[in-house]
Amino acid sequence: MYQLPILSLVTFLPLVGALLILTVRAEPELVQRNARSVALWTSVINFVLSLFLWFRFDRTTADFQFVEKSDWLPVIGASYHMGVDGISMLFVLLSTLLTPICVLASWRTVKDRVKEYMIAFLVMETMMVGMFSALDLVLFFIFFEGVLIPMFLIIGVWGGPRRVYAAFKFFLYTLVGSLLMLLAILAMYFISGTTDIPQLLAYDFPAGVQTWLWLAFFVSFAVKMPMWPLHTWLPDAHVEAPTAGSVILAGVLLKFGAYGFLRFSVPMLPDATAQFTPLIFVLSVIAVVYTSLVALAQEDMKKLIAYSSVAHMGFVTAGTFSLTVHGIEGAIFQALSHGIVSAALFLVVGVVYDRMHSREIATYGGLVHRMPKYALFFMLFMLAGVGLPGTSGFVGEFLVITGTFRANTWVAALIATGLILGAVYMLYLYWRVIFGKLTKDSLKGILDLSEREVLIFAPLALLVIWMGVYPMSFLEVMHVSVTKLVNDFELARAAADMLPLAAR
Amino acid sequence: MSAAAAVFLPLIGALVAGALAFVHGRKETKAGADRAAQLVTCTLMVLSALAGIFLFNSVALEGGGGTITIFTWVDSGSLEFAWALRLDTLSAVMVATVTITSAMIHIYSIGYMHHDPGKPRFMAYLSLFTFFMLMLVTADNLVQLFFGWEGVGLCSYLLIGFWYDRPSANRAALKAFVVNRVGDFGFILGIVAIYLLFDTVRFETIFAAAPSQAQATMNVFGGTFHAMTVITLLLFVGAMGKSAQIGLHVWLPDAMEGPTPVSALIHAATMVTAGIFMVARMSPLFELSETSLAVVTIVGASTAIFAATIGCVQNDIKRVIAYSTCSQLGYMFFACGVSAYSAGIFHLMTHAYFKSLLFLGAGSVIHAMSDEQDMRRMGGIWRMIPVTYVLMWIGSLALAGIWPFSGFFSKDVILEAAYAAGSGVGAYAFWMGVAAAFLTAFYSWRLLFMTFHGKPRMDETTLAHVHESPKVMLWPLFVLAAGATLAGLLGYEAFVGHDAGGFWRDSILVAQGHDALARIHDLPGWVPWAPTIVGAAGIGLAVVFYLLAPHLPAKLAASFAAVYRFLLNKWYFDELYDRLFVRPAMAIGRGFWKVGDGLVIDGFGPDGIAARTVAIARWVAARQTGYIYHYAFAMLSGVVILVSWYLFQTAG
């Protein structure tokens, strides 16, 4: 049977949409309308198309699926190689889900250069999907870097007053990381002679080289994650980015780091991973405790949620490097859950920002009187952020704590303090924005969610509850791949321990 | 079937009422929605209570039971658990108690919340609260228990902050949630530790394997410890949070900010009893650690006396009852600590009736007094609200443990068991318990006398407006009063008497040698009398202080001003925590943000590098003057340096 190149379709369909938008020539008014609808339809169709992956995905194998391979740059042996496994498949879906939501969220708020804005988002979708499905290092690097450009433009062009500073900070931070990764990729190619990821996964890098390769990758992923102390670009970027930009940034871009650790650092460089695990643990704990406390002191809603993202990513790194099945499944689950929840929380902020043009917490108060529907959605996402059982946030945190408890009880106990601190800053935020008397005159006429906004939040709310009540749907996708990852890691470690004995 | 009905009917009620809360429009439409919400939630809750009674009958009395699995929740590695209902005597007792008291509180709320605009929302929260509590008590694994556990935490947050216009209510709600989270921190680590030791979180499997792990050790926090002690202590931290034991009790008195039916629900049926239930449920593990049992006993006994001392000086009618709850929970804990779990649960059950009666009675008083809660502005109203007055007497008699009211049976057996334990901690618990019993009687009658007797101390309009509550509020109170009167007498033999073995079967486990409860029949003659005697003495003291010589308390407070202030300010726990945690956390957060992120990381990182780059560029730019001789000089200097270096190289 002829196999549909589904991954290529999902990756490049948005580009086709972008080209369509580019070719439209008409009145400015009409161009704007067309750009919006083309972007929406393209991204919705792309999401529906990507559901094909969900339904056809074989949950019983750890192999790459929907694989496509053809020669591309034979000179360096790079090929066009795409495929997904249990670790990457759900991230692809996350990207295709959030793009139409972003388009919808920008429907009325973006009035300037609509055409270019929509093109940027569609290009970004191509880059994100491509990044998660690339099975060749060169291809991966192109997508990984490519995503920077539209994001840089979205922050720098459609952002807030300090957008240029934020955009450059974001760009330079990630660029420094990327340069090191490029060196590591070159080194890998020269040592192993291939850029094919499945082949590299099977390749045994000498222990001494591993350290350097690991560190180079680490800087790049740690910036993307972001891990403390490389996180300061994030609050600035979020604050200045338009709502939809924040959604993609928090929802998908932060997962690049987690994905990178799981795809490269852990399986390809197991000895270095074991060696650097304590470093990651320390940084994760600092991320959780430090940024939770910082979040507590914030006066800007977006900054608060940005800092809470750093704290949640601390759970992801700790879980990943617990190197247990629970910890890694928890880390992936937490990453997905955070993708939904933080995206939703930024949208929540966006709703009142659109109405009041202020992100200051002090601007608000007593919104529940005028906006009960808004209060309900905000409550749900806030609770998911706090990790209440029955929401998506709990499952990831619980699995991560289980995994890290096995690896190191101190780490488990210290990151579990995130449960307390998270409750404090989230509930405190909710109190100041939603509860209290509605005394401010400026808020007296504020409107509750429109139908379009309900349409944006409803699918995210359903997902949050689905992931919390029946997480099996998602855990079974990743289970086999994660088990293989952990087994391979342990085998490699055991082999490394045997080595000195054999040499003697 | 009856179990599923009892658990899920409140959830349906909550969802329906929650949807009705969003009905807007004309006044009649809104009133219709209110009515519908009350009707649906109350009907479903009563049906749930009937199912609960039926369940109690079939499981606890007729010896049924089993597990109903709904569907798998998580399956990750060997971590596998389902949404399931576990039915045994312990859960049946809890389900019956919770559903009955909750149903009464639902009906009472129709009257109490008559003037409130947020009726559907309130009813939805109440039902949701009940649902989570039922999920908690019927859990067949630790994670589901934790689901219910956090769920009641959430609902208490919503209900305490129900009147969200008040800053104090919001603060209290936040505090309740966060303090509970501190407990949960221990609880979740305990769950994880259990999972790693037993490779499962299902009760069935854990309990079967527990004896074989009795001597197991665990490497945690850089040391090797007795596994059961570590696990049970972590679990107990969770129980302390939820059941408001000393140290983590600070949220409970503030929870008074919610409407009174909420206080009744939190204090009687749901929420605070969860900790006791959990310790009883985990008895097969607690029994394996003498250390943990001793800790439970000491904490419980200390809380019993500590909270009672504060209760004696509070002036807010609901606050007095709140501290009394705290104190009674202490009794239940030290009962568990001396392995008399069944006595603890017995007291939990009787307490649910008389404490909800007291709270709802207090609500009836507040309702009559036009929302006044300060007892210093009450007095002399017993003729005007005689039914409430009688009901409050019944509640107080039960609380003070006067025969034949229910508290007599359950409190006595706890104190006797503590004495019979024969251990040092047991003796400590016994004496603290007896002293607390004295104070309990004292503050209960202080409350009665200050509220109902003496000269009226309120203003004229309030006095003129004092009225008995409507029937919809009184009928539930009659039901609860019947429970408060009879539950002890009727339940004694089954819960802690001769039939206890057949009643509890294997739902509670007591290790060999932990037979305090069996030995209560051969105690010195004075021991069973002690609680009653001190109780009578407490009442007597209250009579002297508040009826015969009302000037005495003020004089006493003046001569022991320091002690009085210490008690009035609740042992300064709030102030201590504020200095120790709240303010430092804010200050550290601000410091990390401004100094850590701003000055250090950005200063040496991106901003610093950018600034240096710019500086270097400026410096270089400044050298480009445009004068030929500057460039020529620079080139010449370069040539000189190069040539000299070359010469030195070749010469050397």
mmCIF file with all atom_site columns, N, CA, C and O in Angstrom, chain A residues 210-226:
data_model
loop_
_atom_site.group_PDB
_atom_site.id
_atom_site.type_symbol
_atom_site.label_atom_id
_atom_site.label_alt_id
_atom_site.label_comp_id
_atom_site.label_asym_id
_atom_site.label_entity_id
_atom_site.label_seq_id
_atom_site.pdbx_PDB_ins_code
_atom_site.Cartn_x
_atom_site.Cartn_y
_atom_site.Cartn_z
_atom_site.occupancy
_atom_site.B_iso_or_equiv
_atom_site.pdbx_formal_charge
_atom_site.auth_seq_id
_atom_site.auth_comp_id
_atom_site.auth_asym_id
_atom_site.auth_atom_id
_atom_site.pdbx_PDB_model_num
ATOM 1  N N  . GLN A 1 210 ? 32.368 12.432 25.076 1.00 0.00 ? 210 GLN A N  1
ATOM 2  C CA . GLN A 1 210 ? 30.991 12.629 25.527 1.00 0.00 ? 210 GLN A CA 1
ATOM 3  C C  . GLN A 1 210 ? 30.845 13.869 26.388 1.00 0.00 ? 210 GLN A C  1
ATOM 4  O O  . GLN A 1 210 ? 29.896 14.638 26.238 1.00 0.00 ? 210 GLN A O  1
ATOM 5  N N  . THR A 1 211 ? 31.817 14.049 27.284 1.00 0.00 ? 211 THR A N  1
ATOM 6  C CA . THR A 1 211 ? 31.725 15.183 28.196 1.00 0.00 ? 211 THR A CA 1
ATOM 7  C C  . THR A 1 211 ? 31.562 16.493 27.444 1.00 0.00 ? 211 THR A C  1
ATOM 8  O O  . THR A 1 211 ? 30.691 17.294 27.752 1.00 0.00 ? 211 THR A O  1
ATOM 9  N N  . TRP A 1 212 ? 32.423 16.670 26.423 1.00 0.00 ? 212 TRP A N  1
ATOM 10 C CA . TRP A 1 212 ? 32.391 17.938 25.683 1.00 0.00 ? 212 TRP A CA 1
ATOM 11 C C  . TRP A 1 212 ? 31.136 18.086 24.856 1.00 0.00 ? 212 TRP A C  1
ATOM 12 O O  . TRP A 1 212 ? 30.518 19.154 24.811 1.00 0.00 ? 212 TRP A O  1
ATOM 13 N N  . LEU A 1 213 ? 30.771 16.977 24.199 1.00 0.00 ? 213 LEU A N  1
ATOM 14 C CA . LEU A 1 213 ? 29.547 17.024 23.402 1.00 0.00 ? 213 LEU A CA 1
ATOM 15 C C  . LEU A 1 213 ? 28.351 17.358 24.304 1.00 0.00 ? 213 LEU A C  1
ATOM 16 O O  . LEU A 1 213 ? 27.508 18.187 23.984 1.00 0.00 ? 213 LEU A O  1
ATOM 17 N N  . TRP A 1 214 ? 28.328 16.690 25.453 1.00 0.00 ? 214 TRP A N  1
ATOM 18 C CA . TRP A 1 214 ? 27.202 16.874 26.378 1.00 0.00 ? 214 TRP A CA 1
ATOM 19 C C  . TRP A 1 214 ? 27.107 18.334 26.809 1.00 0.00 ? 214 TRP A C  1
ATOM 20 O O  . TRP A 1 214 ? 26.034 18.924 26.791 1.00 0.00 ? 214 TRP A O  1
ATOM 21 N N  . LEU A 1 215 ? 28.257 18.914 27.161 1.00 0.00 ? 215 LEU A N  1
ATOM 22 C CA . LEU A 1 215 ? 28.244 20.299 27.631 1.00 0.00 ? 215 LEU A CA 1
ATOM 23 C C  . LEU A 1 215 ? 27.765 21.250 26.540 1.00 0.00 ? 215 LEU A C  1
ATOM 24 O O  . LEU A 1 215 ? 26.997 22.166 26.796 1.00 0.00 ? 215 LEU A O  1
ATOM 25 N N  . ALA A 1 216 ? 28.193 20.975 25.300 1.00 0.00 ? 216 ALA A N  1
ATOM 26 C CA . ALA A 1 216 ? 27.785 21.856 24.204 1.00 0.00 ? 216 ALA A CA 1
ATOM 27 C C  . ALA A 1 216 ? 26.281 21.784 23.996 1.00 0.00 ? 216 ALA A C  1
ATOM 28 O O  . ALA A 1 216 ? 25.596 22.804 23.875 1.00 0.00 ? 216 ALA A O  1
ATOM 29 N N  . PHE A 1 217 ? 25.748 20.552 23.980 1.00 0.00 ? 217 PHE A N  1
ATOM 30 C CA . PHE A 1 217 ? 24.299 20.407 23.859 1.00 0.00 ? 217 PHE A CA 1
ATOM 31 C C  . PHE A 1 217 ? 23.596 21.046 25.061 1.00 0.00 ? 217 PHE A C  1
ATOM 32 O O  . PHE A 1 217 ? 22.561 21.698 24.927 1.00 0.00 ? 217 PHE A O  1
ATOM 33 N N  . PHE A 1 218 ? 24.167 20.816 26.220 1.00 0.00 ? 218 PHE A N  1
ATOM 34 C CA . PHE A 1 218 ? 23.537 21.276 27.452 1.00 0.00 ? 218 PHE A CA 1
ATOM 35 C C  . PHE A 1 218 ? 23.274 22.777 27.407 1.00 0.00 ? 218 PHE A C  1
ATOM 36 O O  . PHE A 1 218 ? 22.173 23.229 27.721 1.00 0.00 ? 218 PHE A O  1
ATOM 37 N N  . VAL A 1 219 ? 24.288 23.549 26.996 1.00 0.00 ? 219 VAL A N  1
ATOM 38 C CA . VAL A 1 219 ? 24.104 25.007 26.992 1.00 0.00 ? 219 VAL A CA 1
ATOM 39 C C  . VAL A 1 219 ? 22.924 25.371 26.095 1.00 0.00 ? 219 VAL A C  1
ATOM 40 O O  . VAL A 1 219 ? 22.053 26.159 26.462 1.00 0.00 ? 219 VAL A O  1
ATOM 41 N N  . SER A 1 220 ? 22.897 24.746 24.938 1.00 0.00 ? 220 SER A N  1
ATOM 42 C CA . SER A 1 220 ? 21.824 25.066 24.006 1.00 0.00 ? 220 SER A CA 1
ATOM 43 C C  . SER A 1 220 ? 20.454 24.719 24.575 1.00 0.00 ? 220 SER A C  1
ATOM 44 O O  . SER A 1 220 ? 19.527 25.524 24.532 1.00 0.00 ? 220 SER A O  1
ATOM 45 N N  . PHE A 1 221 ? 20.324 23.513 25.122 1.00 0.00 ? 221 PHE A N  1
ATOM 46 C CA . PHE A 1 221 ? 19.022 23.093 25.645 1.00 0.00 ? 221 PHE A CA 1
ATOM 47 C C  . PHE A 1 221 ? 18.661 23.853 26.922 1.00 0.00 ? 221 PHE A C  1
ATOM 48 O O  . PHE A 1 221 ? 17.499 24.159 27.163 1.00 0.00 ? 221 PHE A O  1
ATOM 49 N N  . ALA A 1 222 ? 19.668 24.118 27.739 1.00 0.00 ? 222 ALA A N  1
ATOM 50 C CA . ALA A 1 222 ? 19.404 24.809 28.998 1.00 0.00 ? 222 ALA A CA 1
ATOM 51 C C  . ALA A 1 222 ? 18.880 26.219 28.746 1.00 0.00 ? 222 ALA A C  1
ATOM 52 O O  . ALA A 1 222 ? 18.054 26.724 29.494 1.00 0.00 ? 222 ALA A O  1
ATOM 53 N N  . VAL A 1 223 ? 19.349 26.838 27.659 1.00 0.00 ? 223 VAL A N  1
ATOM 54 C CA . VAL A 1 223 ? 18.823 28.161 27.313 1.00 0.00 ? 223 VAL A CA 1
ATOM 55 C C  . VAL A 1 223 ? 17.368 28.037 26.879 1.00 0.00 ? 223 VAL A C  1
ATOM 56 O O  . VAL A 1 223 ? 16.503 28.790 27.307 1.00 0.00 ? 223 VAL A O  1
ATOM 57 N N  . LYS A 1 224 ? 17.089 27.037 26.049 1.00 0.00 ? 224 LYS A N  1
ATOM 58 C CA . LYS A 1 224 ? 15.734 26.878 25.526 1.00 0.00 ? 224 LYS A CA 1
ATOM 59 C C  . LYS A 1 224 ? 14.764 26.510 26.627 1.00 0.00 ? 224 LYS A C  1
ATOM 60 O O  . LYS A 1 224 ? 13.606 26.901 26.620 1.00 0.00 ? 224 LYS A O  1
ATOM 61 N N  . MET A 1 225 ? 15.220 25.749 27.592 1.00 0.00 ? 225 MET A N  1
ATOM 62 C CA . MET A 1 225 ? 14.363 25.144 28.621 1.00 0.00 ? 225 MET A CA 1
ATOM 63 C C  . MET A 1 225 ? 13.447 26.141 29.328 1.00 0.00 ? 225 MET A C  1
ATOM 64 O O  . MET A 1 225 ? 12.251 25.859 29.384 1.00 0.00 ? 225 MET A O  1
ATOM 65 N N  . PRO A 1 226 ? 13.818 27.232 29.903 1.00 0.00 ? 226 PRO A N  1
ATOM 66 C CA . PRO A 1 226 ? 15.175 27.608 30.258 1.00 0.00 ? 226 PRO A CA 1
ATOM 67 C C  . PRO A 1 226 ? 15.483 27.140 31.681 1.00 0.00 ? 226 PRO A C  1
ATOM 68 O O  . PRO A 1 226 ? 14.623 27.082 32.519 1.00 0.00 ? 226 PRO A O  1
#
